[in-house]
Amino acid sequence: MSSWRRLLEEESEHQWLSFAVFTILVITGAVLIDWSNELSGVHQGGQMNADGIIYDSAGDAIMYQTENGMRISTPSSDNSAQYATCLEQYDKITFFCSGLEGSIFFIEEDSPFCEEIWCPLQIGDNITAKRVSKNDDALLMVVEDGTSDSLAAIWLPDPSSSASVTEHEGNMHLETMIATPDGWLVGGSWQAPANWLGSNPASPPMFELVLSVTWDGIVAPSIDIVHMGDEGMIHNIFEVEDGFIATGTADTIQIQNGEATSMGISSYAAVVDNNDNVWLFGNIGSSTVAVISGEDVQVEKLPESLKFVPTHISCDKDGMISVHGINGDDSPGAISIDSNARSSFTSLRGILDLGFILVTLLIMSIMAWNVTDAIRKGQVF
């Protein structure tokens, strides 16, 4: 009797050895499967370097905060910007919202109009811009309007005919903008008036808000409400293959042909990768990240819980996502995620999937060979 037959013989002393090997294989497989459920490509540290907490970036420019206040850095400069609120890049132009009344600043590669590091752009008297979004030669701005926000627009490169501030009802707090074929989508929140439906007059609730904005170049921009949601705030809007995705602290909204559809996912911060997948991150302590890919939503498990409050997320041209934030001790924290690693065969999940495919093919091949051999020998089976 061969050694293999003796090893598998019933009532044999080797039977326990076989059972032990089988148990070890099952446990090892379970551990590997559990590990494979964790998101691949996660590393400590971000892809951007700044001596402080990063709040925004655009191209090579970074807006970060130190113990001495906000600063704006580029490869060739590092300047104090105490009231800075945004950085935005469009083609060769990078805009910087200084938080100062009457002007914003920009950098343009090979610009014939300005030789300074940051060139001033006048936007009109009594106007302070907090956010900007360029659409062809038009620049839409979120501007301070008392204790709330409003909208104004100017033409580029000559802003001499700046538009007046948009009139609207109630208080709006606008956080994000994106250009569309018809104008812009703007997201943020609408704050209810004091004593609204019995709410706390000292702290009226704020509700997620998405606006459609158009501008005829003459009067102030006009707005239409696309979505008014639950209590929360829209913090990002991204263009994807089949429309737009607006991510918020109460819900995520899919916008197609002007119609808004709830996706039932909340988030604290978000980013879109190079494959039009939208990544949704929670607050400090969250252990998962949701990824929207077309109509599909997958929840990925992080190797360890997020140890900081996200303040800025970006994705570079190589698909590397950088998540920056602030720890509980007010120090900066960051992680990096390779957005391409989820579907890579070099990840643990990919290796297990490949192994399963190879083992299946091997078994099917052996079965096919046995059937073919039996038919050749004329055996009945």
Tab-separated table of C-alpha atoms in Angstrom:
chain	number	residue	atom	x	y	z
A	1	MET	CA	0.000	0.000	0.000
A	2	SER	CA	1.348	3.385	-0.945
A	3	SER	CA	2.174	6.002	1.634
A	4	TRP	CA	-0.730	8.200	0.421
A	5	ARG	CA	-3.200	5.314	0.857
A	6	ARG	CA	-1.879	4.583	4.350
A	7	LEU	CA	-2.160	8.300	5.183
A	8	LEU	CA	-5.852	8.358	4.214
A	9	GLU	CA	-6.754	4.877	5.490
A	10	GLU	CA	-9.806	4.774	7.765
A	11	GLU	CA	-9.129	4.052	11.421
A	12	SER	CA	-5.517	4.982	10.767
A	13	GLU	CA	-3.316	6.919	13.152
A	14	HIS	CA	-2.586	9.235	10.227
A	15	GLN	CA	-6.244	10.261	10.059
A	16	TRP	CA	-5.695	12.885	12.756
A	17	LEU	CA	-2.728	14.289	10.857
A	18	SER	CA	-4.922	14.667	7.760
A	19	PHE	CA	-7.604	16.383	9.799
A	20	ALA	CA	-5.052	18.753	11.372
A	21	VAL	CA	-3.619	19.712	7.957
A	22	PHE	CA	-7.129	20.315	6.651
A	23	THR	CA	-7.968	22.489	9.698
A	24	ILE	CA	-4.801	24.569	9.244
A	25	LEU	CA	-5.632	25.117	5.580
A	26	VAL	CA	-9.170	26.239	6.432
A	27	ILE	CA	-7.977	28.654	9.133
A	28	THR	CA	-5.233	30.067	6.878
A	29	GLY	CA	-7.729	30.547	4.072
A	30	ALA	CA	-10.167	32.321	6.412
A	31	VAL	CA	-7.442	34.679	7.644
A	32	LEU	CA	-6.371	35.485	4.086
A	33	ILE	CA	-9.963	36.125	3.037
A	34	ASP	CA	-10.439	38.455	6.027
A	35	TRP	CA	-7.240	40.307	5.176
A	36	SER	CA	-8.333	40.591	1.563
A	37	ASN	CA	-11.432	42.502	2.689
A	38	GLU	CA	-9.193	45.384	3.761
A	39	LEU	CA	-8.568	48.142	1.232
A	40	SER	CA	-5.278	47.624	-0.616
A	41	GLY	CA	-2.713	50.332	-1.307
A	42	VAL	CA	-3.094	52.292	1.960
A	43	HIS	CA	0.068	53.943	3.334
A	44	GLN	CA	0.808	56.339	6.163
A	45	GLY	CA	1.658	59.903	5.120
A	46	GLY	CA	0.439	62.047	2.252
A	47	GLN	CA	1.844	62.973	-1.132
A	48	MET	CA	2.005	66.708	-0.386
A	49	ASN	CA	4.595	68.280	1.891
A	50	ALA	CA	3.758	71.251	4.088
A	51	ASP	CA	4.832	72.247	7.576
A	52	GLY	CA	1.283	72.424	8.875
A	53	ILE	CA	-2.309	71.267	8.366
A	54	ILE	CA	-3.269	71.243	4.667
A	55	TYR	CA	-6.657	72.781	3.831
A	56	ASP	CA	-6.517	73.115	0.034
A	57	SER	CA	-4.297	72.604	-2.989
A	58	ALA	CA	-4.263	73.321	-6.714
A	59	GLY	CA	-1.466	72.189	-8.997
A	60	ASP	CA	1.781	72.924	-7.167
A	61	ALA	CA	0.191	75.445	-4.775
A	62	ILE	CA	-0.739	74.393	-1.231
A	63	MET	CA	-2.800	76.258	1.367
A	64	TYR	CA	-1.857	75.165	4.877
A	65	GLN	CA	-2.147	76.385	8.439
A	66	THR	CA	0.614	76.747	11.004
A	67	GLU	CA	0.555	78.031	14.562
A	68	ASN	CA	1.190	81.475	13.040
A	69	GLY	CA	-1.794	81.333	10.668
A	70	MET	CA	-2.619	80.346	7.099
A	71	ARG	CA	0.056	80.271	4.373
A	72	ILE	CA	0.205	79.714	0.604
A	73	SER	CA	3.218	77.872	-0.806
A	74	THR	CA	4.405	77.223	-4.361
A	75	PRO	CA	7.678	75.698	-5.601
A	76	SER	CA	9.134	79.221	-5.755
A	77	SER	CA	7.444	81.017	-2.825
A	78	ASP	CA	5.884	80.683	0.606
A	79	ASN	CA	3.695	83.586	1.715
A	80	SER	CA	1.551	84.456	4.706
A	81	ALA	CA	-2.174	84.520	3.839
A	82	GLN	CA	-4.071	84.939	7.082
A	83	TYR	CA	-7.536	85.076	5.493
A	84	ALA	CA	-7.053	82.643	2.605
A	85	THR	CA	-10.088	80.482	1.789
A	86	CYS	CA	-9.440	78.656	-1.503
A	87	LEU	CA	-7.091	77.523	-4.260
A	88	GLU	CA	-8.424	76.588	-7.723
A	89	GLN	CA	-6.593	75.652	-10.928
A	90	TYR	CA	-7.955	75.895	-14.489
A	91	ASP	CA	-5.563	75.001	-17.296
A	92	LYS	CA	-2.534	77.256	-16.744
A	93	ILE	CA	-4.225	79.622	-14.257
A	94	THR	CA	-4.269	79.096	-10.475
A	95	PHE	CA	-6.599	81.323	-8.429
A	96	PHE	CA	-6.068	82.160	-4.774
A	97	CYS	CA	-8.937	83.550	-2.647
A	98	SER	CA	-7.154	85.925	-0.314
A	99	GLY	CA	-10.148	86.791	1.873
A	100	LEU	CA	-9.420	90.463	1.244
A	101	GLU	CA	-12.110	92.815	0.042
A	102	GLY	CA	-12.053	93.810	-3.617
A	103	SER	CA	-9.509	91.351	-5.040
A	104	ILE	CA	-8.338	87.809	-5.569
A	105	PHE	CA	-4.928	86.681	-6.853
A	106	PHE	CA	-3.789	84.384	-9.633
A	107	ILE	CA	-0.727	82.745	-11.184
A	108	GLU	CA	-0.645	82.139	-14.920
A	109	GLU	CA	2.102	80.300	-16.732
A	110	ASP	CA	3.850	82.533	-19.300
A	111	SER	CA	1.424	85.353	-18.537
A	112	PRO	CA	2.065	88.598	-20.491
A	113	PHE	CA	-0.021	90.596	-17.990
A	114	CYS	CA	1.802	90.077	-14.720
A	115	GLU	CA	5.360	89.369	-13.686
A	116	GLU	CA	4.676	88.965	-9.962
A	117	ILE	CA	4.450	85.646	-8.147
A	118	TRP	CA	0.777	86.288	-7.334
A	119	CYS	CA	-0.995	88.783	-9.578
A	120	PRO	CA	-3.946	90.812	-8.178
A	121	LEU	CA	-7.311	90.642	-9.931
A	122	GLN	CA	-9.863	93.319	-9.009
A	123	ILE	CA	-13.359	91.905	-8.535
A	124	GLY	CA	-15.289	94.998	-7.486
A	125	ASP	CA	-15.753	97.209	-4.466
A	126	ASN	CA	-17.274	95.739	-1.308
A	127	ILE	CA	-16.927	92.174	-2.624
A	128	THR	CA	-14.966	89.507	-0.746
A	129	ALA	CA	-14.622	86.184	-2.580
A	130	LYS	CA	-14.510	82.899	-0.637
A	131	ARG	CA	-14.730	80.451	-3.587
A	132	VAL	CA	-14.213	80.798	-7.340
A	133	SER	CA	-15.090	78.658	-10.361
A	134	LYS	CA	-14.112	79.394	-13.964
A	135	ASN	CA	-16.334	78.497	-16.924
A	136	ASP	CA	-14.759	79.607	-20.229
A	137	ASP	CA	-14.221	83.376	-19.750
A	138	ALA	CA	-16.659	83.724	-16.849
A	139	LEU	CA	-15.665	83.509	-13.203
A	140	LEU	CA	-18.348	82.726	-10.617
A	141	MET	CA	-17.600	83.687	-7.023
A	142	VAL	CA	-19.059	82.801	-3.652
A	143	VAL	CA	-18.950	86.113	-1.827
A	144	GLU	CA	-19.579	87.167	1.749
A	145	ASP	CA	-23.015	88.726	2.237
A	146	GLY	CA	-23.273	89.751	5.855
A	147	THR	CA	-23.455	86.572	7.919
A	148	SER	CA	-24.220	84.361	4.898
A	149	ASP	CA	-22.950	83.774	1.357
A	150	SER	CA	-24.142	84.889	-2.049
A	151	LEU	CA	-22.958	84.764	-5.674
A	152	ALA	CA	-21.398	87.210	-8.135
A	153	ALA	CA	-19.648	86.830	-11.502
A	154	ILE	CA	-17.096	88.694	-13.638
A	155	TRP	CA	-15.630	88.352	-17.129
A	156	LEU	CA	-12.005	87.403	-17.646
A	157	PRO	CA	-9.479	88.776	-18.353
A	158	ASP	CA	-11.214	92.179	-17.951
A	159	PRO	CA	-13.277	92.210	-14.735
A	160	SER	CA	-14.240	95.896	-15.010
A	161	SER	CA	-17.950	95.070	-15.419
A	162	SER	CA	-18.390	93.001	-12.255
A	163	ALA	CA	-21.903	91.752	-11.578
A	164	SER	CA	-23.926	92.727	-8.562
A	165	VAL	CA	-24.535	90.278	-5.749
A	166	THR	CA	-27.374	87.811	-6.296
A	167	GLU	CA	-30.556	88.477	-4.333
A	168	HIS	CA	-31.970	85.472	-2.489
A	169	GLU	CA	-34.119	84.536	0.494
A	170	GLY	CA	-32.690	83.075	3.671
A	171	ASN	CA	-29.092	82.427	4.661
A	172	MET	CA	-26.895	80.270	2.418
A	173	HIS	CA	-23.486	78.852	3.291
A	174	LEU	CA	-21.865	77.738	0.032
A	175	GLU	CA	-18.867	75.405	0.019
A	176	THR	CA	-18.267	74.016	-3.478
A	177	MET	CA	-18.815	74.845	-7.177
A	178	ILE	CA	-18.329	73.122	-10.509
A	179	ALA	CA	-18.818	74.323	-14.081
A	180	THR	CA	-21.514	72.725	-16.261
A	181	PRO	CA	-22.483	73.204	-19.940
A	182	ASP	CA	-25.240	75.621	-18.804
A	183	GLY	CA	-23.395	77.414	-16.009
A	184	TRP	CA	-22.543	75.965	-12.618
A	185	LEU	CA	-23.703	73.654	-9.858
A	186	VAL	CA	-23.139	75.123	-6.387
A	187	GLY	CA	-23.409	73.183	-3.137
A	188	GLY	CA	-23.553	73.998	0.536
A	189	SER	CA	-26.397	74.494	2.988
A	190	TRP	CA	-29.457	76.662	3.561
A	191	GLN	CA	-29.941	77.908	7.096
A	192	ALA	CA	-33.505	78.158	8.316
A	193	PRO	CA	-34.660	81.426	9.922
A	194	ALA	CA	-34.879	81.762	13.690
A	195	ASN	CA	-37.803	79.893	15.293
A	196	TRP	CA	-38.341	77.943	12.052
A	197	LEU	CA	-40.814	75.140	12.848
A	198	GLY	CA	-40.004	75.339	16.534
A	199	SER	CA	-36.230	75.059	16.079
A	200	ASN	CA	-33.683	76.530	18.469
A	201	PRO	CA	-33.610	80.275	17.709
A	202	ALA	CA	-29.970	80.487	18.798
A	203	SER	CA	-28.892	77.776	16.341
A	204	PRO	CA	-31.342	77.315	13.440
A	205	PRO	CA	-30.825	74.072	11.465
A	206	MET	CA	-28.972	73.976	8.141
A	207	PHE	CA	-30.068	71.748	5.266
A	208	GLU	CA	-28.130	70.338	2.335
A	209	LEU	CA	-28.474	72.556	-0.723
A	210	VAL	CA	-27.568	72.223	-4.416
A	211	LEU	CA	-28.168	75.155	-6.783
A	212	SER	CA	-28.111	75.486	-10.550
A	213	VAL	CA	-26.564	78.849	-11.456
A	214	THR	CA	-26.655	80.665	-14.812
A	215	TRP	CA	-25.311	84.062	-15.817
A	216	ASP	CA	-26.157	86.150	-18.879
A	217	GLY	CA	-23.085	88.351	-18.432
A	218	ILE	CA	-25.185	91.445	-17.666
A	219	VAL	CA	-27.185	91.170	-14.458
A	220	ALA	CA	-26.396	89.176	-11.345
A	221	PRO	CA	-26.285	85.358	-11.616
A	222	SER	CA	-29.675	83.624	-11.322
A	223	ILE	CA	-30.199	80.542	-9.176
A	224	ASP	CA	-32.576	77.567	-9.152
A	225	ILE	CA	-32.804	74.955	-6.412
A	226	VAL	CA	-31.868	71.474	-7.643
A	227	HIS	CA	-31.889	69.774	-4.255
A	228	MET	CA	-32.884	70.638	-0.684
A	229	GLY	CA	-32.110	67.766	1.650
A	230	ASP	CA	-31.906	66.804	5.294
A	231	GLU	CA	-29.885	68.586	7.948
A	232	GLY	CA	-26.299	68.728	6.759
A	233	MET	CA	-24.036	70.298	4.157
A	234	ILE	CA	-22.930	69.499	0.610
A	235	HIS	CA	-19.125	69.617	0.726
A	236	ASN	CA	-18.138	68.506	-2.808
A	237	ILE	CA	-19.576	68.177	-6.319
A	238	PHE	CA	-17.838	66.020	-8.950
A	239	GLU	CA	-18.432	65.464	-12.648
A	240	VAL	CA	-18.610	61.785	-13.575
A	241	GLU	CA	-19.327	59.917	-16.791
A	242	ASP	CA	-23.126	59.971	-16.434
A	243	GLY	CA	-23.671	63.340	-14.726
A	244	PHE	CA	-22.652	64.805	-11.387
A	245	ILE	CA	-22.276	63.489	-7.833
A	246	ALA	CA	-22.885	65.868	-4.899
A	247	THR	CA	-21.510	64.502	-1.616
A	248	GLY	CA	-22.823	65.678	1.726
A	249	THR	CA	-22.807	65.052	5.456
A	250	ALA	CA	-26.410	63.789	5.340
A	251	ASP	CA	-26.675	62.230	1.869
A	252	THR	CA	-25.005	61.806	-1.521
A	253	ILE	CA	-26.942	63.035	-4.543
A	254	GLN	CA	-26.697	61.872	-8.143
A	255	ILE	CA	-27.636	64.640	-10.600
A	256	GLN	CA	-28.589	63.750	-14.173
A	257	ASN	CA	-30.318	66.133	-16.601
A	258	GLY	CA	-31.196	68.478	-13.757
A	259	GLU	CA	-32.847	65.729	-11.689
A	260	ALA	CA	-31.479	64.816	-8.252
A	261	THR	CA	-31.596	61.256	-6.880
A	262	SER	CA	-30.647	60.256	-3.344
A	263	MET	CA	-27.994	57.546	-2.959
A	264	GLY	CA	-28.384	57.194	0.818
A	265	ILE	CA	-24.689	57.620	1.706
A	266	SER	CA	-23.277	60.279	4.011
A	267	SER	CA	-19.673	61.455	4.207
A	268	TYR	CA	-17.406	64.058	5.745
A	269	ALA	CA	-15.044	64.542	2.790
A	270	ALA	CA	-14.721	63.140	-0.735
A	271	VAL	CA	-12.592	62.997	-3.878
A	272	VAL	CA	-12.890	61.664	-7.429
A	273	ASP	CA	-10.090	59.508	-8.848
A	274	ASN	CA	-8.781	59.264	-12.412
A	275	ASN	CA	-11.347	56.570	-13.274
A	276	ASP	CA	-14.369	58.703	-12.275
A	277	ASN	CA	-14.804	56.737	-9.037
A	278	VAL	CA	-15.969	58.927	-6.137
A	279	TRP	CA	-14.398	58.081	-2.758
A	280	LEU	CA	-16.392	59.002	0.358
A	281	PHE	CA	-14.591	59.331	3.698
A	282	GLY	CA	-16.072	59.627	7.170
A	283	ASN	CA	-14.933	61.628	10.167
A	284	ILE	CA	-12.219	60.698	12.643
A	285	GLY	CA	-12.632	57.108	13.849
A	286	SER	CA	-14.326	55.860	10.690
A	287	SER	CA	-13.157	52.396	9.624
A	288	THR	CA	-14.553	52.209	6.083
A	289	VAL	CA	-14.591	54.196	2.848
A	290	ALA	CA	-17.370	54.030	0.243
A	291	VAL	CA	-16.495	54.036	-3.462
A	292	ILE	CA	-19.097	55.004	-6.077
A	293	SER	CA	-18.391	53.575	-9.521
A	294	GLY	CA	-21.232	54.312	-11.933
A	295	GLU	CA	-24.378	52.839	-10.378
A	296	ASP	CA	-22.351	50.550	-8.106
A	297	VAL	CA	-21.421	51.417	-4.512
A	298	GLN	CA	-18.798	49.378	-2.649
A	299	VAL	CA	-17.790	49.799	0.990
A	300	GLU	CA	-14.101	49.084	1.593
A	301	LYS	CA	-12.581	48.384	5.006
A	302	LEU	CA	-9.597	50.511	5.982
A	303	PRO	CA	-6.608	48.672	7.516
A	304	GLU	CA	-7.106	50.853	10.608
A	305	SER	CA	-9.564	53.533	11.663
A	306	LEU	CA	-9.017	57.099	10.492
A	307	LYS	CA	-7.001	58.868	13.175
A	308	PHE	CA	-7.694	62.461	12.111
A	309	VAL	CA	-10.446	64.791	10.916
A	310	PRO	CA	-10.100	65.141	7.105
A	311	THR	CA	-9.464	68.718	5.994
A	312	HIS	CA	-8.397	68.170	2.371
A	313	ILE	CA	-8.343	65.264	-0.086
A	314	SER	CA	-6.727	65.239	-3.532
A	315	CYS	CA	-5.906	62.729	-6.275
A	316	ASP	CA	-2.805	63.177	-8.443
A	317	LYS	CA	-2.304	62.202	-12.088
A	318	ASP	CA	-1.003	58.759	-11.063
A	319	GLY	CA	-4.189	57.945	-9.148
A	320	MET	CA	-2.663	58.375	-5.686
A	321	ILE	CA	-5.201	59.770	-3.210
A	322	SER	CA	-3.865	61.921	-0.361
A	323	VAL	CA	-6.075	62.414	2.692
A	324	HIS	CA	-4.855	65.194	4.989
A	325	GLY	CA	-6.333	66.298	8.288
A	326	ILE	CA	-5.922	67.286	11.895
A	327	ASN	CA	-5.335	64.910	14.808
A	328	GLY	CA	-6.886	65.180	18.230
A	329	ASP	CA	-3.794	67.016	19.480
A	330	ASP	CA	-4.111	69.633	16.683
A	331	SER	CA	-1.180	68.177	14.742
A	332	PRO	CA	-1.336	67.230	11.038
A	333	GLY	CA	-2.099	63.674	9.926
A	334	ALA	CA	-2.258	62.033	6.510
A	335	ILE	CA	-2.664	58.750	4.656
A	336	SER	CA	-2.209	57.847	0.986
A	337	ILE	CA	-4.310	55.394	-1.026
A	338	ASP	CA	-3.390	53.962	-4.418
A	339	SER	CA	-6.785	54.117	-6.128
A	340	ASN	CA	-5.654	51.572	-8.730
A	341	ALA	CA	-4.738	48.901	-6.147
A	342	ARG	CA	-8.363	47.844	-5.530
A	343	SER	CA	-8.565	46.053	-8.870
A	344	SER	CA	-4.906	45.072	-9.200
A	345	PHE	CA	-3.835	41.403	-9.298
A	346	THR	CA	-0.854	42.370	-7.121
A	347	SER	CA	-3.171	43.066	-4.176
A	348	LEU	CA	-4.006	40.266	-1.714
A	349	ARG	CA	-7.545	40.152	-3.020
A	350	GLY	CA	-6.268	39.949	-6.576
A	351	ILE	CA	-3.834	37.155	-5.653
A	352	LEU	CA	-6.622	35.152	-3.989
A	353	ASP	CA	-8.917	35.711	-6.969
A	354	LEU	CA	-6.153	34.653	-9.351
A	355	GLY	CA	-5.419	31.587	-7.213
A	356	PHE	CA	-9.096	30.631	-7.200
A	357	ILE	CA	-9.237	30.955	-10.985
A	358	LEU	CA	-6.068	28.873	-11.456
A	359	VAL	CA	-7.206	26.125	-9.056
A	360	THR	CA	-10.622	26.001	-10.719
A	361	LEU	CA	-9.033	25.719	-14.150
A	362	LEU	CA	-6.717	22.971	-12.860
A	363	ILE	CA	-9.630	20.961	-11.428
A	364	MET	CA	-11.720	21.398	-14.566
A	365	SER	CA	-8.739	20.349	-16.705
A	366	ILE	CA	-8.173	17.191	-14.622
A	367	MET	CA	-11.873	16.323	-14.839
A	368	ALA	CA	-11.881	16.868	-18.599
A	369	TRP	CA	-8.743	14.750	-18.979
A	370	ASN	CA	-10.290	11.907	-16.904
A	371	VAL	CA	-13.516	11.994	-18.955
A	372	THR	CA	-11.549	12.001	-22.211
A	373	ASP	CA	-9.355	9.133	-21.021
A	374	ALA	CA	-12.380	7.099	-19.931
A	375	ILE	CA	-14.082	7.611	-23.289
A	376	ARG	CA	-10.885	6.608	-25.105
A	377	LYS	CA	-10.703	3.383	-23.075
A	378	GLY	CA	-14.393	2.665	-23.568
A	379	GLN	CA	-15.117	2.761	-19.843
A	380	VAL	CA	-18.624	3.347	-18.484
A	381	PHE	CA	-18.972	6.275	-16.138
